[in-house]
Coordinates of C-alpha atoms and ligand atoms in Angstrom, one line a residue:
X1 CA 92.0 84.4 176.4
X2 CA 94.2 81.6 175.0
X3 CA 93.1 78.1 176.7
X4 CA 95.1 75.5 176.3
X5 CA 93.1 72.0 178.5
X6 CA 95.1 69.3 179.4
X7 CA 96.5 69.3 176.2
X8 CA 98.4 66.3 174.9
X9 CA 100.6 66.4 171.3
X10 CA 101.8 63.0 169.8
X11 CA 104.6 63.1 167.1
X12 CA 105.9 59.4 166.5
X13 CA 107.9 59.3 170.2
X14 CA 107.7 62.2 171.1
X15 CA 105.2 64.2 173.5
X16 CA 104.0 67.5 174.7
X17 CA 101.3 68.2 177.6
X18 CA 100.1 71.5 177.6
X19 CA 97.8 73.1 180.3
X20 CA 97.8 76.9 180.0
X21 CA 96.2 80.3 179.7
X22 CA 97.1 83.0 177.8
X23 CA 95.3 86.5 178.6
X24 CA 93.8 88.2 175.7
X25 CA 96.5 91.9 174.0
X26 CA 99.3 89.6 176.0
X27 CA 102.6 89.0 174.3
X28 CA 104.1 86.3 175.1
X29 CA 107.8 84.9 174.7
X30 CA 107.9 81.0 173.9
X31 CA 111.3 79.4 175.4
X32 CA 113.1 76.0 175.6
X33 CA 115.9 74.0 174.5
X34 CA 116.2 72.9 170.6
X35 CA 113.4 70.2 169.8
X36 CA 111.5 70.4 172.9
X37 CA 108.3 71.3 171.0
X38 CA 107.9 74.8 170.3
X39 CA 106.6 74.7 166.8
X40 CA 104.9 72.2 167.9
X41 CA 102.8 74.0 170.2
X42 CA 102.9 76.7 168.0
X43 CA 101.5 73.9 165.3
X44 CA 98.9 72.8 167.5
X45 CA 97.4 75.8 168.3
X46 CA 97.8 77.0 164.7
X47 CA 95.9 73.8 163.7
X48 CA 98.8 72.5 161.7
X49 CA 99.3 69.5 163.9
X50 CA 96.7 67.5 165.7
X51 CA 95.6 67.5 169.3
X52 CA 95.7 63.7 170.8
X53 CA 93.9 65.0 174.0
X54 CA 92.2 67.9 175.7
X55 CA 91.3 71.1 174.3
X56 CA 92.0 74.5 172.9
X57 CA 90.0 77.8 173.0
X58 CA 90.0 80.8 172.0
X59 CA 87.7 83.8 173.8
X60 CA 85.4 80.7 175.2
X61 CA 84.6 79.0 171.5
X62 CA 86.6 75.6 171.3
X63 CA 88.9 75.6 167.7
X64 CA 90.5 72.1 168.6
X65 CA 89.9 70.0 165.3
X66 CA 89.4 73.1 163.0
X67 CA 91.1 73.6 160.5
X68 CA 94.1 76.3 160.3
X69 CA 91.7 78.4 157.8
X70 CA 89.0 78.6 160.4
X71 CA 91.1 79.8 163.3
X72 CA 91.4 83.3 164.3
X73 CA 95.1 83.1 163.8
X74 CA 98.1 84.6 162.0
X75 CA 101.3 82.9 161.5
X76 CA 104.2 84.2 160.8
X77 CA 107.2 81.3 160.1
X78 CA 111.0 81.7 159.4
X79 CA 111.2 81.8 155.7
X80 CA 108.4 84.8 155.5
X81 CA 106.6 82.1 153.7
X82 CA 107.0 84.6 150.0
X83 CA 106.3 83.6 146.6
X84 CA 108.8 84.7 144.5
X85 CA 106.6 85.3 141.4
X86 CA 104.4 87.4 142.9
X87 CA 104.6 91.7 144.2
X88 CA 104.9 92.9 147.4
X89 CA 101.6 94.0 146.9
X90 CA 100.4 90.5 146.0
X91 CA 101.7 88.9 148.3
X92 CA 100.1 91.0 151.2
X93 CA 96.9 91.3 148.8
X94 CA 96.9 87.2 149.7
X95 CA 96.2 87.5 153.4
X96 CA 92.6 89.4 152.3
X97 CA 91.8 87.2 148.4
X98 CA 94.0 84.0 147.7
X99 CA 92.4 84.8 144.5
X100 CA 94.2 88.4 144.1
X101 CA 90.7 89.8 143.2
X102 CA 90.7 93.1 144.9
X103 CA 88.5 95.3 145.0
X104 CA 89.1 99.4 145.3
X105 CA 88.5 99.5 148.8
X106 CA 90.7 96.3 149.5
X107 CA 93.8 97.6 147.3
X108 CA 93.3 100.8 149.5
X109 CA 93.7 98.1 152.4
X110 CA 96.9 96.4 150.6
X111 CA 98.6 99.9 150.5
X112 CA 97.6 100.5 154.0
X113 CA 99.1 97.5 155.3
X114 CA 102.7 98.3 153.1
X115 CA 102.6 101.8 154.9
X116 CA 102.4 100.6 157.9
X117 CA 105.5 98.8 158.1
X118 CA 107.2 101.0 156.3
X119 CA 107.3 99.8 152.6
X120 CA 105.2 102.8 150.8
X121 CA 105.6 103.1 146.9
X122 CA 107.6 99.3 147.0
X123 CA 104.4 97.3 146.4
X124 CA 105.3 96.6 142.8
X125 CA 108.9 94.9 143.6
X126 CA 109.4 90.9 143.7
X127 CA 110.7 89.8 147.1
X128 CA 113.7 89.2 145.0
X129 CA 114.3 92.9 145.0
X130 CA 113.9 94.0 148.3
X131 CA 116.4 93.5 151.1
X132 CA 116.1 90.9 154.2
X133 CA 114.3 93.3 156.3
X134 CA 111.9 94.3 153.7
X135 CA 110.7 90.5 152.9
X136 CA 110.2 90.2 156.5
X137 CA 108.1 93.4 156.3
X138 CA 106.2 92.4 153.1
X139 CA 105.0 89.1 155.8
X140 CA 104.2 91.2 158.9
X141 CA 102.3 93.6 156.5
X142 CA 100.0 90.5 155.2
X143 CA 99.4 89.9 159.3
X144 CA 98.5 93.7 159.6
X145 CA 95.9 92.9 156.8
X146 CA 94.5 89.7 158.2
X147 CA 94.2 91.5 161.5
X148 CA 93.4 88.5 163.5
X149 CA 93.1 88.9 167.6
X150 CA 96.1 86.0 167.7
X151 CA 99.4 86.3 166.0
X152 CA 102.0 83.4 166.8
X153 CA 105.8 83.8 165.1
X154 CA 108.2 81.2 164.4
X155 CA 111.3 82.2 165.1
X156 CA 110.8 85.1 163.2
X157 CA 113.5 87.4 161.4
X158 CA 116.0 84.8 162.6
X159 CA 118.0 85.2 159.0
X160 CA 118.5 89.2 159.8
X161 CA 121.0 90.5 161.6
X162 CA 120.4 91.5 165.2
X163 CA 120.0 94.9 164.9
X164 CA 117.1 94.6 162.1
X165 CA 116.0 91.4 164.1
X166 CA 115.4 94.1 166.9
X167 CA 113.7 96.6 165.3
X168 CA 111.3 94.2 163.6
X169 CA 110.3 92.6 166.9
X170 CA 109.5 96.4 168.1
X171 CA 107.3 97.0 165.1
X172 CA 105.6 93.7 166.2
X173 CA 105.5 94.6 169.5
X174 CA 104.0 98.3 168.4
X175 CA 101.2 96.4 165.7
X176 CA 100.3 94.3 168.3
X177 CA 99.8 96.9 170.8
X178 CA 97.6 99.1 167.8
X179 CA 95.5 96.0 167.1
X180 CA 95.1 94.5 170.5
X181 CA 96.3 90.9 169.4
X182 CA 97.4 88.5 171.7
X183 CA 101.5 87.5 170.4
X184 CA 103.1 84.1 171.0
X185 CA 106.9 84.0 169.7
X186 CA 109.2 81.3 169.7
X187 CA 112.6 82.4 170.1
X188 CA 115.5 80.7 171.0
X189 CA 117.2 84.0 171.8
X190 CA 116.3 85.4 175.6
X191 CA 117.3 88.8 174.3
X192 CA 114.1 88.4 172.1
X193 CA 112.1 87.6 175.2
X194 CA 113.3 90.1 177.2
X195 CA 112.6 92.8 174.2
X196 CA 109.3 92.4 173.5
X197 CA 107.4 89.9 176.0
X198 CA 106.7 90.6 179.3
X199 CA 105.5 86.8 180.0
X200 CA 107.2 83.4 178.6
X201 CA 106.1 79.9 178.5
X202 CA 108.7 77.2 179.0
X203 CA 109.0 74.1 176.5
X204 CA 111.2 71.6 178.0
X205 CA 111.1 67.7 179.1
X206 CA 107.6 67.0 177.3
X207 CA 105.9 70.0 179.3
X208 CA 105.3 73.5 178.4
X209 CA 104.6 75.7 181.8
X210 CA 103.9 79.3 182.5
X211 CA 103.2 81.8 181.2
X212 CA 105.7 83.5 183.6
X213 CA 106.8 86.9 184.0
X214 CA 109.6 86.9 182.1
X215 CA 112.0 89.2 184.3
X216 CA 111.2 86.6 187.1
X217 CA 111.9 83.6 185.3
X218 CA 115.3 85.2 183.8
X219 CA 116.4 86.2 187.1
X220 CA 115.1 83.1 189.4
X221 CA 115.4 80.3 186.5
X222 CA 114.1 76.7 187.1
X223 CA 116.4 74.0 186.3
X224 CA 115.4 73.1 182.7
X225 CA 116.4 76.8 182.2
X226 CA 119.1 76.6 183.6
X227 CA 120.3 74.6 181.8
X228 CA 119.6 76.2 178.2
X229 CA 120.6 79.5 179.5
X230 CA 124.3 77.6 180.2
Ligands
LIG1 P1 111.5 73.0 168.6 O1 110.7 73.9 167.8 O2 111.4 73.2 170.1 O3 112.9 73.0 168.2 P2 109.9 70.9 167.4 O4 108.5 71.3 167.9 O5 110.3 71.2 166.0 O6 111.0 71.5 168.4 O7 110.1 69.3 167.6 C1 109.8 68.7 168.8 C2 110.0 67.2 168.6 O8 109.0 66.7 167.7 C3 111.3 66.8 168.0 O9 111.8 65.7 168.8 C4 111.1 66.4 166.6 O10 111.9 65.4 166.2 C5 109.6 65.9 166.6 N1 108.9 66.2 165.4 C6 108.8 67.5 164.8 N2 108.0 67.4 163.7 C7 107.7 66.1 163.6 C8 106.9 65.4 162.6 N3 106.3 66.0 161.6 N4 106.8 64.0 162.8 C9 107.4 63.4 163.8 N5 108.1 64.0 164.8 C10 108.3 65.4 164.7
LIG2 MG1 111.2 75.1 166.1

């Protein structure tokens, strides 16, 4: 379980309380207006952006204060986060050795990963050479390989179309499902919510609530909803 304690973010003016739990193989959607604090959340639980009060757990064990490294976390942002100079197979090969020393068994886990979403025998292209869909691949392949228990996306595959958009968020949905991790998603698209995540957590007016079920808070939604949903 995801444990979120009377949490309290600080950004110049701007705050975010947090109190929430998120069950352990759950996939939830993250919702809310434009600058509400969604990647911030996303942030602070990542360990990207300190916590000014309460704390944050993961399966019982307290990660507030460690660093992103240390966290038993994949992230997966808008941009892919590619280098340009480097293979497919590099830049999966990454999530395992920032040092791109690989041994035989951890190549065979590189080539695992690629086959797994779908990009067998195109290790050796540049992200330059592969389309939109297949970059986004090449970074859910490197979170296959990290195999983490807690994935958190960013507005993922937001620069595809929606049809590719779709069928990436189903092959999250499916790895997820394989692997037993625990998915938080920012979206700013309901469709996304309703696709993949049964339960969604609400950013809006300094608070992030829920998780709710996701049909319910579609069908029955609170003002602050509401009002995004127009
Ligand atoms: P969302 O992802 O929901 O669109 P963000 O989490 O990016 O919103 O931003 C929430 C608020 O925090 C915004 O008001 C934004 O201006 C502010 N903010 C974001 N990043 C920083 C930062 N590094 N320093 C100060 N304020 C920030
Ligand atoms: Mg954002």
């Amino acid at each position: 379980m995801l444990r979120l304690e009377d949490v309290t973010i600080l950004q110049d003016d701007f705050s975010l309380r947090a109190g929430l739990e998120v069950a352990r193989g759950a996939r939830v959607a993250v919702i809310g207006p434009s600058g509400a604090g969604k990647s911030t959340l996303l942030g602070a639980v990542a360990g990207f952006v300190p916590v000014a009060q309460g704390r944050i757990l993961w399966a019982g064990a307290e990660m507030t204060g460690q660093s992103p490294a240390m966290r038993p976390i994949s992230v997966l942002f808008q941009d892919n986060n590619l280098f340009p100079h480097l293979s497919a197979f590099d830049n999966v090969a990454l999530g395992l050795r920032p040092s791109l020393r690989l041994g035989v068994a951890e190549r065979a886990q590189v080539a695992a990963a690629l086959a797994r979403v779908g990009l067998e025998g195109l290790g050796t292209r540049r992200p330059a050479q592969l389309s939109g869909g297949q970059q986004s691949r090449v970074a859910l392949a490197r979170v296959v390989l990290q195999g983490k228990p807690l994935v958190l996306l960013d507005e993922p595959f937001s620069a595809l179309g929606p049809a590719l958009k779709v069928e990436m968020l189903h092959l999250v949905a499916e790895i997820c499902r394989e692997t037993g991790a625990t998915l938080l998603m920012v979206t700013h698209d309901i469709a996304d919510a309703r696709a993949i995540a049964d339960q969604t957590i609400l950013v809006a007016d300094g608070v992030a609530e829920g998780p709710f079920e996701t049909a319910q808070l579609l069908a029955n939604p609170p003002e602050a909803l509401r009002a995004y949903l127009g």
